[in-house]
Amino acid sequence: RQPLSLCVAGERLCSTEEATAGSGTYVRHGFIFSSLAGCLERKNEDNELPVVSVVRDSESQLLPNVGAVVTCKVCSINSRFAKVHILYVGSTPLKSTFRGTIRREDIRATEKDKVEVYKSFRPSDIVLAKVISLGDAQSNYLLSTAENELGVVVARSEAGVQMVPISWCEMQCPRTHTKEFRKVARVQPQFLQT
């Protein structure tokens, strides 16, 4: 297992006649391409074609930085903030989750004093948020959902069904038609109430 070289996502590695596609690769038009940036590895199995895979360098842990948009899952809420686990930075999954906090005053850009955390998020909601500061040892990252594009993107109703956004502050269960309050990320036009 000798690392050969570094490669970038989308890079053509070799033809499918020379090797078999392993993890971190895909095949198109008879060639194997890298699906991520990392180290190219070629492993020879007993007299079969070598397996080509691309592995991420485990030392290069991606860290959420200020201004980054992150995808996180709500763990718990109280009247002052929501505690979340950060799962992705942009579209890159994190190897280990980071803890974050969305404070009540960072949920919306307007009428901050009227915001209620339980009407914005519920545990297990998937939320898009922006990193606003690196926080302290207890909360790690401070996050904001004050922009229209940020907020809840996936939520399940009490019936366990994925809800549909119907306005910037409500989602509806397609099965029971129950409405629940959320701080919804910018709603796609096809879901708007008419």
Coordinates of C-alpha atoms in Angstrom, one line a residue:
R1 CA 0.0 0.0 0.0
Q2 CA 2.2 2.8 -1.1
P3 CA 0.7 6.3 -1.6
L4 CA 1.6 7.4 -5.1
S5 CA 0.7 11.0 -5.4
L6 CA -1.8 13.7 -4.5
C7 CA -4.7 14.2 -6.8
V8 CA -7.7 16.6 -7.0
A9 CA -11.3 15.8 -7.4
G10 CA -12.2 15.1 -11.1
E11 CA -8.7 14.2 -12.0
R12 CA -8.3 11.3 -14.5
L13 CA -6.3 8.6 -12.9
C14 CA -6.0 5.7 -15.4
S15 CA -8.1 3.5 -17.7
T16 CA -10.3 0.7 -16.5
E17 CA -8.1 -1.7 -18.3
E18 CA -5.2 -0.8 -16.0
A19 CA -7.0 -1.0 -12.7
T20 CA -10.3 -1.4 -10.8
A21 CA -12.0 1.7 -9.2
G22 CA -11.9 1.7 -5.4
S23 CA -13.2 4.1 -2.8
G24 CA -13.0 7.8 -3.6
T25 CA -13.2 7.2 -7.4
Y26 CA -15.7 6.8 -10.1
V27 CA -15.7 5.4 -13.7
R28 CA -16.7 7.4 -16.8
H29 CA -16.1 6.5 -20.5
G30 CA -13.6 3.7 -19.6
F31 CA -11.5 5.8 -17.3
I32 CA -11.2 6.0 -13.5
F33 CA -11.5 9.5 -12.0
S34 CA -10.9 10.8 -8.5
S35 CA -14.1 11.9 -6.7
L36 CA -12.2 13.8 -4.0
A37 CA -8.9 15.4 -3.3
G38 CA -6.4 13.2 -1.5
C39 CA -3.7 10.6 -1.8
L40 CA -3.8 8.2 -4.7
E41 CA -3.3 4.6 -3.6
R42 CA -2.9 1.5 -5.7
K43 CA -3.3 -1.9 -4.1
N44 CA -2.4 -5.1 -5.9
E45 CA -4.6 -8.1 -5.2
D46 CA -3.5 -11.6 -6.2
N47 CA -2.9 -11.5 -10.0
E48 CA -6.0 -9.4 -10.5
L49 CA -6.1 -5.8 -11.6
P50 CA -4.8 -3.4 -9.0
V51 CA -7.4 -1.4 -7.1
V52 CA -7.0 2.4 -7.3
S53 CA -8.5 4.4 -4.5
V54 CA -8.2 8.0 -3.3
V55 CA -8.0 8.5 0.5
R56 CA -8.2 11.8 2.4
D57 CA -5.2 12.8 4.4
S58 CA -6.4 12.1 8.0
E59 CA -4.2 15.0 9.3
S60 CA -6.0 17.6 7.2
Q61 CA -9.1 17.9 9.4
L62 CA -11.3 20.6 7.9
L63 CA -12.3 23.1 10.5
P64 CA -15.4 25.4 10.4
N65 CA -14.0 29.0 10.1
V66 CA -15.8 32.3 10.6
G67 CA -18.1 33.0 7.6
A68 CA -18.4 29.4 6.6
V69 CA -21.9 28.0 5.9
V70 CA -22.3 24.7 7.9
T71 CA -24.9 22.0 8.0
C72 CA -25.8 21.0 11.5
K73 CA -28.2 18.8 13.5
V74 CA -30.1 20.3 16.4
C75 CA -29.4 18.3 19.6
S76 CA -31.2 20.3 22.3
I77 CA -33.0 23.6 22.7
N78 CA -33.9 25.8 25.6
S79 CA -35.4 29.4 25.8
R80 CA -32.0 31.0 25.1
F81 CA -30.3 28.9 22.5
A82 CA -30.2 25.7 20.4
K83 CA -27.3 23.3 20.8
V84 CA -26.2 21.7 17.5
H85 CA -23.6 19.3 16.1
I86 CA -21.9 20.6 13.0
L87 CA -21.8 17.8 10.3
Y88 CA -20.6 19.6 7.1
V89 CA -18.6 22.6 6.2
G90 CA -20.0 23.7 2.8
S91 CA -20.5 20.4 1.1
T92 CA -17.6 18.6 2.8
P93 CA -18.5 16.1 5.5
L94 CA -16.5 16.4 8.7
K95 CA -14.6 13.4 10.1
S96 CA -15.6 14.4 13.7
T97 CA -18.5 16.5 14.6
F98 CA -18.1 19.9 16.3
R99 CA -20.5 21.5 18.8
G100 CA -22.2 24.7 18.0
T101 CA -24.7 27.1 19.6
I102 CA -27.3 29.2 17.9
R103 CA -28.3 31.9 20.3
R104 CA -31.8 33.3 20.4
E105 CA -30.6 36.7 19.1
D106 CA -28.8 35.1 16.1
I107 CA -31.8 33.2 14.8
R108 CA -33.4 36.0 12.8
A109 CA -32.3 39.4 11.4
T110 CA -35.5 41.2 12.4
E111 CA -37.6 41.4 15.5
K112 CA -34.9 39.6 17.5
D113 CA -36.7 40.3 20.8
K114 CA -39.8 38.3 19.6
V115 CA -37.8 35.2 18.6
E116 CA -38.7 32.0 20.5
V117 CA -36.2 29.2 20.1
Y118 CA -38.8 26.4 20.3
K119 CA -40.7 28.1 17.4
S120 CA -37.5 28.1 15.3
F121 CA -35.9 24.7 15.8
R122 CA -36.7 21.3 17.3
P123 CA -34.2 18.5 18.2
S124 CA -33.1 16.5 15.1
D125 CA -33.8 19.3 12.7
I126 CA -31.2 19.8 10.0
V127 CA -30.2 23.4 9.8
L128 CA -28.0 25.6 7.5
A129 CA -26.1 28.2 9.6
K130 CA -23.2 30.5 9.3
V131 CA -20.2 30.5 11.7
I132 CA -20.1 33.9 13.4
S133 CA -17.4 33.2 16.0
L134 CA -15.3 30.5 17.4
G135 CA -16.9 30.7 20.8
D136 CA -15.4 29.3 24.0
A137 CA -14.6 25.9 25.4
Q138 CA -18.2 25.1 26.3
S139 CA -20.0 26.0 23.1
N140 CA -17.1 25.8 20.6
Y141 CA -18.8 27.6 17.6
L142 CA -21.4 30.4 17.6
L143 CA -23.7 30.1 14.6
S144 CA -26.3 32.4 13.0
T145 CA -29.4 31.7 10.9
A146 CA -30.2 35.4 10.5
E147 CA -30.0 35.4 6.6
N148 CA -33.0 34.2 4.5
E149 CA -31.0 31.3 3.0
L150 CA -30.2 30.0 6.4
G151 CA -32.4 28.0 8.8
V152 CA -34.2 24.6 8.9
V153 CA -33.8 22.6 5.7
V154 CA -35.0 19.2 6.9
A155 CA -37.5 18.6 9.7
R156 CA -39.7 15.7 10.6
S157 CA -43.2 16.0 12.0
E158 CA -44.4 14.2 15.1
A159 CA -45.8 11.6 12.6
G160 CA -42.1 11.0 11.5
V161 CA -42.7 12.4 8.0
Q162 CA -40.4 14.9 6.4
M163 CA -42.2 18.3 6.4
V164 CA -42.7 20.7 3.6
P165 CA -41.9 24.4 4.1
I166 CA -45.0 26.6 3.5
S167 CA -43.7 30.0 4.6
W168 CA -40.5 31.4 6.1
C169 CA -41.8 30.5 9.6
E170 CA -43.9 27.3 9.1
M171 CA -43.5 23.8 7.9
Q172 CA -46.4 21.3 7.3
C173 CA -46.6 17.6 7.6
P174 CA -47.8 16.2 4.2
R175 CA -49.5 13.3 6.0
T176 CA -51.4 14.9 8.9
H177 CA -51.4 18.5 7.5
T178 CA -50.3 19.7 11.0
K179 CA -48.3 22.9 10.8
E180 CA -45.3 23.5 13.0
F181 CA -43.3 26.7 13.5
R182 CA -39.7 26.8 12.3
K183 CA -37.1 29.3 11.1
V184 CA -37.2 28.0 7.5
A185 CA -34.3 28.5 5.1
R186 CA -35.4 30.4 2.0
V187 CA -38.5 28.7 0.7
Q188 CA -38.5 27.5 -2.9
P189 CA -41.3 29.2 -4.9
Q190 CA -43.1 25.9 -5.6
F191 CA -43.8 25.5 -1.9
L192 CA -45.2 29.0 -1.2
Q193 CA -48.7 29.3 -0.1
T194 CA -51.0 30.9 -2.7

